[in-house]
């Protein structure tokens, strides 16, 4: 017979109040983490971490999850510190190593990023993610031979991860070895003929090799194969923009941006392309006002909506500590300056974009192309 | 582990329910002692799931302890490194969300802790299905059908006990109140108990393999007359179930979830709408709720004993 029934009164009601034990605070943190409540997770895990009674293994998870919450809030310094604390307790944790490595990449700390990804590969050699990440770091460093080595190792460990063919294609393309790049994409397509990303990547290789007609054919085919995916419509639009086919690009960006809420990047490209037309659509700034929010790339949309300044865009980019955003801020604000007829400032920013953007990224390519188009 | 004899007696003579011990006895006689068959360390992942450490053909890693799972599952990335090849199994596994897993693989050597198993059949699942990069899922009752199972989230232990040892005296770890809830166990080893959510009886699946606790919108509507427009209902967007199916996701501020004498205030329970593809149970209790409890699953008695997680 159970005690509660014996006594007739002992109803025990408990929850996980923040002021409770380390374990209760930990559980509250887990709930917040699983609900993507970054502030709630930080609060609860901080209580758990400072509680003297929390088991070391749970403390490692508390640091890991609080680090993730800090990362969600854009506080990468604290996030890295927490991942390090977690790894001090569980040194081979694959998730923590990948998380910390990814933040080092965003901060362009490539040495520590390599160290983390190598350790992650050592911990779980059968998993694909760390190979891909480490290879991408070498790509960012323009060390294409080592990138190819990592992608090949990844493919050997995880033969079913077809993205490694695309990664190798990108590395070959960046090295100017276009025929080998196209071979990689074709191999991926032999294994999965519905793999639209392989067709897209082959288009990029053909474009860079000078086969513009073949490239555009691939971009269109990929866009048709993945007609529901805004990213493929965006990629087609950017290719059309690069080729100066602004009318076609506008149609692609409209498909990509859908109801103007799906893809803010597509909307930004739509606006920037539209300003190159003789009769720009004057309704776009008004539509931008509905999309502008603090979350990146919201400040760029705010610039279009006249609710944010260029300085505010750069401040938001700097605040986040992500190199990628500094690239985007330079490129998109540069294009916006061109749209405002501020030629010198636009050129200066596009030139800066070519310095800070990762080579062969969309913004890097577009900045180089537009600089060539502009009068000297 | 404390023996039942030293822990089950409540300090006051009035409520001592363990038999003949007298107040002046310095060492009360042992009325019953649970026979422990195994004890494993549980580790916890980023989402709060719990794991046992094991190996398959020399590949070591974590296995999700999944009371709502089906037998033994292996991640695709691990299965591809085993000696044998995948093959279509005699029976598929249908996951929440209506996804079927049909392929599996035989593993010659499978260990959990010090337990070694003969050639074992693993259903193969996509990697994204496995929390915290675990290499597999195990349903404890399918591995150890002849033992009762205790899950102590607080101390991080999964203990196995011989059955039919101490009926009614399983809660050896505390003198605090506990609940003894009748349970039904289906052919897959899934445990369903009756709980009370905001005072209304509801059939609840005990699923340590589920990150969240949820009930279907259909059940919420039927039992609680809740729909998308009910005050307090918050739309939380979409949820990815098992990494395979998207469902509309809502939150409703339920006040309490009660198992006989044990109650959890403000349980975090989602209401999901993924069409009509949920299992028969009206609510699935996942790890977020279950972590607040200490469970003893007495298969021989068809009872689930539970206390607060930190009761000791």
XYZ file of C-alpha atoms in Angstrom:
688
model
C 0.000 0.000 0.000
C 1.351 3.317 -0.854
C 2.007 5.949 1.748
C -0.216 8.591 0.188
C -3.241 6.335 0.420
C -2.324 5.373 4.002
C -2.270 8.879 5.243
C -4.946 10.250 3.029
C -3.228 13.583 2.777
C 0.302 13.419 1.505
C -0.173 14.960 -1.927
C 3.221 16.013 -2.996
C 3.213 18.814 -5.491
C 6.526 19.743 -7.009
C 7.801 21.620 -9.958
C 11.239 22.927 -10.818
C 11.478 26.334 -9.206
C 14.541 28.338 -10.154
C 15.597 28.575 -6.517
C 15.591 24.803 -6.018
C 18.449 22.317 -6.110
C 21.047 22.122 -8.831
C 19.198 19.190 -10.361
C 15.864 21.039 -10.429
C 17.537 24.079 -11.973
C 19.198 21.815 -14.507
C 15.826 20.315 -15.453
C 14.351 23.799 -15.817
C 17.283 24.670 -18.070
C 16.654 21.593 -20.214
C 13.016 22.611 -20.664
C 14.048 26.128 -21.675
C 16.732 24.757 -24.016
C 14.264 22.408 -25.698
C 11.842 25.295 -26.131
C 14.581 27.486 -27.689
C 14.201 29.931 -24.791
C 17.762 31.260 -24.659
C 17.248 33.692 -21.782
C 15.420 31.098 -19.707
C 18.147 28.549 -20.387
C 20.897 30.978 -19.368
C 19.105 31.810 -16.131
C 18.379 28.215 -15.118
C 21.706 26.742 -16.165
C 23.552 29.519 -14.355
C 21.749 28.491 -11.171
C 22.532 24.843 -11.879
C 26.214 25.491 -12.569
C 26.660 27.487 -9.371
C 24.861 24.884 -7.267
C 27.355 22.778 -5.335
C 25.316 19.587 -5.633
C 25.147 19.235 -9.425
C 26.815 16.076 -10.753
C 29.889 16.707 -12.968
C 28.327 15.078 -16.037
C 25.233 17.286 -15.732
C 27.482 20.290 -15.156
C 29.147 19.553 -18.514
C 25.747 19.518 -20.219
C 24.697 22.682 -18.374
C 27.767 24.483 -19.752
C 27.127 23.058 -23.232
C 23.487 24.130 -23.319
C 24.163 27.521 -21.752
C 26.862 28.031 -24.370
C 24.323 27.288 -27.055
C 21.951 29.802 -25.484
C 24.672 32.463 -25.431
C 25.408 31.679 -29.082
C 21.720 32.088 -29.923
C 21.896 35.523 -28.322
C 25.005 36.381 -30.345
C 27.292 36.418 -27.303
C 30.017 34.273 -28.824
C 32.681 35.055 -26.272
C 30.625 33.650 -23.410
C 29.486 30.788 -25.629
C 33.062 29.750 -26.403
C 33.963 30.048 -22.733
C 31.076 27.741 -21.797
C 31.925 25.213 -24.485
C 35.474 25.192 -23.124
C 34.190 24.605 -19.606
C 32.047 21.757 -20.895
C 34.994 20.244 -22.743
C 37.163 20.489 -19.642
C 34.713 18.053 -18.044
C 34.042 15.868 -21.119
C 36.989 16.405 -23.485
C 35.785 14.190 -26.338
C 32.262 15.537 -26.653
C 31.563 15.667 -30.387
C 28.775 18.221 -30.097
C 30.729 20.666 -27.935
C 33.803 20.410 -30.181
C 31.746 21.127 -33.292
C 29.857 23.987 -31.645
C 33.037 25.655 -30.417
C 34.777 25.090 -33.734
C 31.899 26.672 -35.615
C 32.070 29.781 -33.441
C 35.832 30.018 -33.996
C 35.120 29.940 -37.739
C 32.637 32.788 -37.437
C 35.292 34.739 -35.567
C 37.845 33.748 -38.212
C 39.990 32.012 -35.628
C 40.933 29.283 -38.029
C 43.707 27.657 -36.003
C 41.520 26.894 -32.979
C 38.712 25.894 -35.360
C 40.950 23.278 -37.002
C 41.987 21.976 -33.588
C 38.367 21.494 -32.553
C 37.287 19.789 -35.757
C 40.317 17.487 -35.757
C 39.481 16.497 -32.183
C 35.859 15.932 -33.189
C 36.943 13.687 -36.068
C 39.142 11.755 -33.688
C 36.216 11.330 -31.280
C 33.691 10.182 -33.898
C 35.485 9.274 -37.140
C 32.340 7.800 -38.702
C 30.358 11.064 -38.614
C 30.414 13.493 -41.518
C 29.951 16.910 -39.923
C 33.443 17.581 -38.574
C 35.128 16.596 -41.869
C 32.860 19.005 -43.733
C 33.465 21.806 -41.236
C 37.230 21.355 -41.230
C 37.298 21.265 -45.014
C 35.301 24.475 -45.151
C 37.845 26.142 -42.863
C 40.583 25.205 -45.333
C 38.380 26.622 -48.102
C 38.157 29.899 -46.183
C 41.945 29.852 -45.912
C 42.154 29.182 -49.664
C 44.082 26.008 -48.905
C 42.269 23.902 -51.459
C 44.524 20.851 -51.344
C 43.885 20.299 -47.662
C 40.208 21.052 -48.193
C 40.098 18.310 -50.831
C 41.857 15.959 -48.432
C 39.264 16.566 -45.712
C 36.307 16.213 -48.074
C 37.763 12.983 -49.454
C 38.302 11.632 -45.948
C 34.722 12.581 -45.147
C 33.454 10.743 -48.184
C 35.485 7.666 -47.258
C 34.000 7.691 -43.761
C 30.494 8.548 -44.864
C 30.044 7.339 -48.438
C 26.347 8.195 -48.436
C 26.912 11.901 -47.718
C 26.730 13.114 -51.302
C 27.399 16.705 -50.278
C 31.082 15.788 -50.102
C 31.086 15.521 -53.903
C 29.791 19.076 -54.029
C 32.362 20.207 -51.499
C 35.105 18.665 -53.616
C 33.607 20.298 -56.682
C 33.794 23.666 -54.962
C 37.411 23.076 -53.971
C 38.361 22.078 -57.532
C 36.472 25.088 -58.901
C 38.247 27.421 -56.502
C 41.543 25.906 -57.713
C 40.592 26.571 -61.332
C 40.279 22.815 -62.029
C 36.868 23.102 -63.644
C 36.786 19.762 -65.463
C 37.431 17.899 -62.205
C 34.804 20.002 -60.482
C 32.208 19.068 -63.102
C 33.194 15.405 -62.805
C 32.444 15.516 -59.075
C 28.997 16.985 -59.704
C 28.288 14.424 -62.410
C 29.342 11.600 -60.075
C 26.919 12.857 -57.440
C 24.192 12.948 -60.085
C 24.926 9.387 -61.132
C 24.305 8.356 -57.536
C 21.202 10.527 -57.188
C 19.747 11.942 -60.375
C 17.312 14.095 -58.352
C 20.143 15.917 -56.545
C 19.361 19.495 -57.576
C 22.256 20.933 -55.552
C 24.696 19.001 -57.754
C 23.216 20.581 -60.873
C 23.501 23.998 -59.239
C 27.110 23.397 -58.276
C 27.897 22.182 -61.806
C 26.386 25.430 -63.080
C 28.802 27.385 -60.927
C 31.752 25.377 -62.268
C 30.593 25.947 -65.843
C 30.101 29.655 -65.170
C 33.584 30.039 -63.739
C 35.061 28.073 -66.643
C 33.479 30.546 -69.069
C 30.669 28.271 -70.276
C 27.930 30.786 -69.500
C 25.303 29.134 -71.670
C 25.866 25.739 -70.004
C 25.896 27.424 -66.616
C 22.573 29.166 -67.120
C 21.068 25.920 -68.365
C 22.161 24.192 -65.153
C 20.897 27.010 -62.947
C 17.489 26.832 -64.627
C 17.375 23.051 -64.428
C 18.259 23.130 -60.720
C 15.613 25.776 -60.146
C 13.017 23.581 -61.879
C 14.103 20.482 -59.963
C 13.718 22.309 -56.655
C 10.904 24.646 -57.591
C 9.584 24.739 -54.010
C 12.934 25.691 -52.525
C 13.478 29.469 -52.335
C 17.246 28.988 -52.122
C 17.395 27.569 -55.641
C 15.298 30.419 -57.020
C 17.622 32.828 -55.215
C 20.688 31.116 -56.713
C 19.177 31.363 -60.206
C 18.362 35.019 -59.635
C 21.900 35.806 -58.501
C 23.292 34.036 -61.590
C 20.971 36.087 -63.779
C 22.006 39.243 -61.902
C 25.654 38.381 -62.460
C 24.894 37.993 -66.177
C 23.152 41.376 -66.248
C 19.753 39.747 -66.961
C 17.947 41.968 -64.488
C 14.381 41.312 -65.705
C 14.870 37.568 -65.385
C 16.582 38.044 -62.024
C 13.653 40.052 -60.696
C 11.267 37.251 -61.654
C 13.483 34.710 -59.881
C 13.820 36.852 -56.767
C 10.051 37.318 -56.670
C 9.613 33.556 -56.784
C 12.234 33.157 -54.068
C 10.775 35.799 -51.783
C 7.237 34.495 -52.173
C 4.978 36.565 -50.002
C 7.987 38.657 -48.942
C 8.241 36.835 -45.651
C 9.923 33.597 -46.672
C 13.338 34.828 -47.683
C 14.585 38.224 -46.681
C 17.772 37.807 -48.665
C 15.687 37.263 -51.787
C 13.807 40.444 -50.995
C 17.051 42.387 -50.557
C 18.291 41.115 -53.921
C 14.935 41.933 -55.480
C 15.180 45.500 -54.253
C 18.801 45.940 -55.301
C 18.122 44.529 -58.765
C 15.005 46.608 -59.096
C 16.983 49.801 -58.507
C 19.027 48.996 -61.589
C 15.873 49.123 -63.715
C 14.759 52.265 -65.496
C 11.458 52.322 -63.635
C 12.073 50.906 -60.151
C 9.104 49.593 -58.195
C 8.469 52.382 -55.676
C 6.359 50.061 -53.507
C 9.299 47.953 -52.349
C 10.493 50.236 -49.498
C 6.983 50.125 -48.084
C 6.954 46.346 -48.254
C 10.376 46.269 -46.621
C 8.941 48.021 -43.591
C 6.895 44.910 -42.870
C 10.004 42.697 -42.873
C 12.459 44.801 -40.902
C 13.313 43.387 -37.495
C 16.434 43.316 -35.335
C 17.379 39.780 -36.405
C 19.966 39.711 -39.152
C 19.591 40.587 -42.044
C 16.715 42.697 -40.677
C 18.840 45.847 -40.362
C 19.604 45.688 -44.117
C 15.888 45.402 -44.818
C 15.453 48.362 -42.476
C 17.890 50.332 -44.605
C 15.671 49.682 -47.630
C 12.609 50.666 -45.607
C 14.324 53.911 -44.520
C 13.928 52.850 -40.906
C 17.634 52.159 -40.364
C 20.838 53.902 -41.375
C 23.969 52.458 -42.931
C 25.771 53.081 -39.657
C 23.162 51.032 -37.834
C 23.650 48.168 -40.273
C 27.399 48.177 -39.648
C 26.842 48.449 -35.915
C 24.549 45.393 -36.010
C 27.108 43.489 -38.068
C 29.909 44.377 -35.667
C 27.804 43.595 -32.625
C 27.319 40.013 -33.723
C 31.042 39.386 -34.137
C 30.355 37.309 -37.253
C 32.745 37.971 -40.107
C 30.077 36.837 -42.509
C 27.860 39.724 -41.500
C 30.634 42.246 -42.004
C 30.953 40.902 -45.540
C 27.231 41.208 -46.100
C 27.061 44.681 -44.567
C 29.786 45.938 -46.900
C 28.237 44.385 -49.984
C 24.564 45.179 -49.421
C 25.146 48.684 -48.068
C 27.545 49.236 -50.968
C 24.854 48.239 -53.459
C 22.354 50.404 -51.586
C 24.729 53.369 -51.872
C 24.952 52.760 -55.617
C 21.150 52.767 -55.745
C 21.239 56.143 -53.975
C 23.641 57.361 -56.708
C 26.513 57.560 -54.170
C 29.023 56.070 -56.585
C 32.215 56.665 -54.622
C 30.887 55.306 -51.335
C 29.318 52.353 -53.126
C 32.576 51.456 -54.832
C 34.493 51.824 -51.603
C 32.191 49.420 -49.802
C 32.130 46.890 -52.643
C 35.902 46.983 -52.655
C 35.850 46.357 -48.906
C 33.487 43.423 -49.522
C 36.025 41.806 -51.824
C 38.532 42.088 -48.966
C 36.409 40.661 -46.155
C 34.073 38.215 -47.908
C 35.026 34.578 -48.220
C 36.262 34.066 -51.794
C 33.638 32.572 -54.105
C 30.766 33.463 -51.806
C 27.798 35.057 -53.590
C 28.585 38.496 -52.183
C 32.273 38.210 -53.084
C 31.485 37.275 -56.691
C 28.795 39.907 -57.055
C 30.995 42.657 -55.619
C 33.794 41.843 -58.070
C 31.372 41.738 -61.002
C 29.727 45.062 -60.129
C 33.080 46.780 -59.576
C 34.017 45.808 -63.132
C 30.724 47.227 -64.418
C 31.064 50.587 -62.715
C 32.804 53.525 -64.404
C 36.328 54.044 -63.104
C 22.493 0.814 -2.892
C 20.586 0.761 0.374
C 18.720 -2.398 1.098
C 14.976 -2.327 1.219
C 15.037 -3.316 4.867
C 16.952 -0.244 5.924
C 15.171 2.200 3.726
C 11.578 1.147 3.441
C 10.579 1.625 7.063
C 9.210 5.016 7.746
C 10.707 6.518 10.870
C 7.481 6.856 12.765
C 5.993 3.727 14.192
C 2.554 4.898 13.176
C 3.268 4.639 9.500
C 5.727 1.798 9.493
C 4.428 -0.512 6.833
C 7.271 -2.889 6.525
C 6.235 -5.525 8.917
C 7.266 -6.572 12.350
C 10.148 -4.293 13.281
C 9.852 -2.931 16.810
C 10.777 0.576 17.851
C 13.497 -0.638 20.242
C 15.193 -2.869 17.702
C 18.584 -1.569 16.753
C 18.716 -3.562 13.533
C 15.316 -4.345 12.116
C 15.004 -7.712 10.475
C 15.162 -7.790 6.719
C 11.673 -8.226 5.433
C 12.574 -8.171 1.825
C 15.626 -7.314 -0.202
C 15.446 -6.600 -3.893
C 17.821 -8.710 -5.903
C 19.774 -6.398 -8.109
C 20.775 -7.893 -11.431
C 22.636 -4.958 -12.900
C 23.455 -1.305 -12.446
C 24.491 1.099 -15.188
C 25.607 4.701 -15.251
C 23.267 6.957 -17.171
C 24.679 9.928 -19.001
C 22.593 12.915 -20.032
C 22.575 14.676 -23.385
C 21.993 18.269 -24.413
C 18.245 17.734 -24.703
C 17.994 15.954 -21.363
C 17.742 12.481 -22.843
C 19.550 9.712 -20.987
C 21.992 7.203 -22.439
C 23.692 3.936 -21.666
C 27.175 3.309 -22.970
C 27.701 0.255 -25.112
C 29.282 -1.107 -28.243
C 28.297 -2.881 -31.422
C 31.001 -4.926 -33.122
C 33.615 -2.755 -31.471
C 31.944 0.594 -32.251
C 31.432 2.266 -28.884
C 28.959 4.992 -28.169
C 25.811 6.103 -26.466
C 22.432 4.422 -26.736
C 19.304 6.416 -25.994
C 17.249 4.776 -23.251
C 13.897 4.766 -24.977
C 10.998 3.228 -23.102
C 8.764 4.256 -25.994
C 11.071 2.720 -28.590
C 11.025 -0.502 -30.506
C 13.653 -3.072 -29.614
C 17.088 -1.955 -30.686
C 17.811 0.709 -33.282
C 21.140 1.658 -34.801
C 22.120 4.868 -36.540
C 22.772 4.665 -40.256
C 26.329 5.981 -39.840
C 27.139 3.195 -37.378
C 25.347 0.480 -39.341
C 27.400 1.231 -42.439
C 30.561 0.354 -40.524
C 29.426 -3.080 -39.369
C 30.529 -6.295 -41.027
C 27.158 -7.419 -42.310
C 24.982 -5.688 -44.833
C 21.599 -4.092 -44.208
C 18.585 -6.168 -45.156
C 14.855 -5.752 -45.180
C 13.440 -6.945 -41.889
C 10.496 -9.210 -41.304
C 8.638 -6.378 -39.595
C 8.990 -2.662 -40.003
C 8.917 -0.090 -37.250
C 6.468 2.774 -37.440
C 7.682 5.919 -35.705
C 5.595 8.741 -34.320
C 4.782 10.779 -37.364
C 3.949 7.747 -39.472
C 7.423 7.030 -40.838
C 8.311 3.379 -41.449
C 11.783 1.949 -40.908
C 12.074 -1.317 -42.793
C 15.774 -2.125 -42.968
C 17.984 -3.545 -40.296
C 21.252 -5.306 -39.681
C 22.523 -8.240 -37.621
C 25.355 -7.455 -35.228
C 27.485 -10.308 -33.937
C 28.745 -8.592 -30.841
C 26.623 -6.201 -28.784
C 27.333 -5.016 -25.258
C 25.721 -2.656 -22.799
C 27.973 -2.185 -19.812
C 28.987 -5.669 -18.709
C 25.977 -7.311 -20.369
C 26.821 -9.171 -23.556
C 24.103 -10.127 -25.982
C 24.104 -12.772 -28.678
C 23.676 -11.842 -32.339
C 21.232 -8.957 -32.271
C 18.934 -7.450 -34.852
C 19.005 -3.676 -35.115
C 16.533 -1.655 -37.096
C 18.426 1.103 -38.910
C 17.305 4.706 -38.469
C 18.515 7.972 -39.998
C 21.218 9.704 -37.970
C 19.075 12.759 -37.295
C 16.657 10.559 -35.376
C 19.253 9.918 -32.664
C 19.673 12.561 -30.005
C 23.145 13.939 -29.162
C 24.872 11.838 -31.831
C 23.950 8.598 -30.089
C 24.772 5.497 -32.075
C 21.503 3.774 -31.257
C 18.335 3.423 -29.224
C 17.459 0.659 -26.828
C 14.197 -0.167 -25.198
C 15.200 -1.585 -21.804
C 12.350 -4.088 -21.577
C 13.197 -5.610 -24.949
C 16.798 -6.126 -23.840
C 16.006 -7.299 -20.337
C 12.480 -8.725 -20.440
C 12.937 -10.664 -17.218
C 13.933 -7.767 -15.018
C 12.233 -4.824 -13.402
C 13.814 -1.499 -14.290
C 14.606 1.497 -12.126
C 15.521 4.835 -13.673
C 17.098 7.325 -11.295
C 17.632 10.538 -13.258
C 18.979 12.377 -10.243
C 21.814 9.986 -9.448
C 22.237 8.963 -13.080
C 21.565 5.249 -12.688
C 19.585 2.579 -14.479
C 19.218 -0.458 -12.249
C 17.823 -3.892 -13.054
C 16.154 -6.082 -10.460
C 14.958 -9.622 -10.352
C 11.191 -9.797 -10.552
C 8.770 -11.091 -7.928
C 11.136 -10.238 -5.088
C 9.339 -7.683 -2.962
C 5.849 -6.978 -4.259
C 4.719 -3.605 -2.986
C 8.123 -2.758 -1.509
C 10.001 -1.577 -4.569
C 10.446 2.007 -3.408
C 13.563 1.321 -1.381
C 15.263 4.654 -1.930
C 13.098 6.926 0.167
C 10.637 7.229 2.986
C 8.886 10.010 1.104
C 5.457 9.474 -0.393
C 5.309 7.533 -3.592
C 2.731 6.527 -6.142
C 2.063 2.993 -7.321
C 0.250 3.322 -10.591
C -1.239 0.372 -12.465
C 0.269 0.121 -15.935
C -0.388 -1.788 -19.082
C 2.469 -3.049 -21.203
C 1.748 -3.814 -24.826
C 3.482 -6.305 -27.102
C 6.136 -3.735 -27.970
C 6.943 -3.223 -24.291
C 5.383 0.244 -24.213
C 4.086 1.384 -20.862
C 0.801 3.200 -20.495
C -0.507 4.501 -17.194
C -3.465 6.567 -16.221
C -2.517 10.064 -15.162
C -4.618 13.076 -14.359
C -3.993 16.227 -16.344
C -5.717 19.188 -14.771
C -7.857 16.662 -12.940
C -9.025 14.767 -15.996
C -8.015 11.127 -16.500
C -5.801 10.567 -19.483
C -3.848 7.587 -20.802
C -0.163 8.438 -20.787
C 2.687 6.696 -22.589
C 5.946 6.708 -20.611
C 8.484 7.601 -23.288
C 12.012 8.442 -22.173
C 12.972 8.598 -25.856
C 10.803 11.618 -26.509
C 12.380 15.008 -25.978
C 9.026 16.599 -25.269
C 5.689 15.700 -23.786
C 2.741 16.200 -26.029
C -0.776 15.315 -26.818
C -2.527 15.594 -30.108
C -4.812 18.489 -30.873
C -7.521 15.897 -31.427
C -7.101 14.535 -27.882
C -6.875 18.041 -26.419
C -10.097 18.940 -28.141
C -11.846 15.747 -27.088
C -10.756 15.678 -23.444
C -10.260 19.319 -22.563
C -12.365 21.102 -25.191
C -9.220 22.985 -26.197
C -8.676 24.225 -29.718
C -6.426 26.753 -31.424
C -8.592 29.641 -30.229
C -8.852 28.695 -26.555
C -7.517 31.472 -24.282
C -4.008 30.605 -23.105
C -3.243 28.550 -26.194
C 0.007 29.830 -27.730
C 1.102 28.989 -31.257
C 4.749 27.911 -31.162
C 5.131 27.398 -34.899
C 6.273 24.070 -36.258
C 7.923 21.129 -34.561
C 10.095 18.471 -36.135
C 9.013 15.071 -34.815
C 11.776 12.479 -34.894
C 13.547 14.675 -37.420
C 11.094 13.332 -39.933
C 7.680 14.975 -39.718
C 6.567 18.557 -39.292
C 3.638 19.272 -36.996
C 1.892 22.435 -35.873
C 2.872 23.154 -32.324
C 0.953 24.823 -29.522
C 1.447 25.352 -25.817
C -1.304 25.399 -23.252
C -0.702 26.262 -19.579
C -1.818 23.035 -17.943
C -1.755 23.358 -14.180
C -0.880 19.892 -12.960
C -0.095 16.347 -13.970
C -0.852 13.831 -11.254
C -0.083 10.165 -10.746
C -2.081 9.118 -7.757
C -0.291 10.910 -4.898
C 2.506 12.464 -6.931
C 1.914 15.649 -8.845
C 3.988 17.855 -11.127
C 2.984 21.504 -11.125
C 2.917 23.355 -14.443
C 4.027 20.438 -16.638
C 5.507 21.504 -19.949
C 3.222 19.766 -22.410
C 2.815 20.655 -26.037
C -0.204 20.152 -28.181
C 0.823 18.980 -31.626
C -1.160 18.672 -34.794
C 0.481 16.381 -37.322
C -2.731 15.070 -38.793
C -4.114 11.794 -37.494
C -0.845 9.922 -37.260
C -0.205 9.780 -33.520
C -0.168 6.593 -31.526
C -3.171 5.478 -29.520
C -2.057 6.997 -26.238
C -3.693 10.298 -25.465
C -0.538 11.879 -24.126
C 3.128 11.043 -24.535
C 5.212 11.897 -21.505
C 8.709 12.730 -22.603
C 11.951 13.336 -20.854
C 11.204 16.920 -19.765
C 8.463 15.684 -17.447
C 9.911 12.288 -16.617
C 13.235 13.761 -15.474
C 11.352 15.205 -12.521
C 10.515 11.691 -11.337
C 12.263 8.585 -10.062
C 10.763 5.535 -11.768
C 10.612 1.900 -10.834
C 8.937 -0.197 -13.521
C 7.688 -3.401 -11.922
C 6.745 -5.497 -14.917
C 5.872 -8.464 -12.758
C 3.263 -6.447 -10.868
C 2.192 -4.319 -13.832
C 2.849 -1.279 -11.688
C 4.870 1.860 -12.115
C 6.258 3.179 -8.843
C 7.322 6.780 -8.821
C 8.533 9.474 -6.499
C 9.974 12.922 -6.897
C 13.366 12.671 -8.626
C 15.319 13.856 -5.613
C 13.426 11.874 -2.996
C 15.912 10.010 -0.869
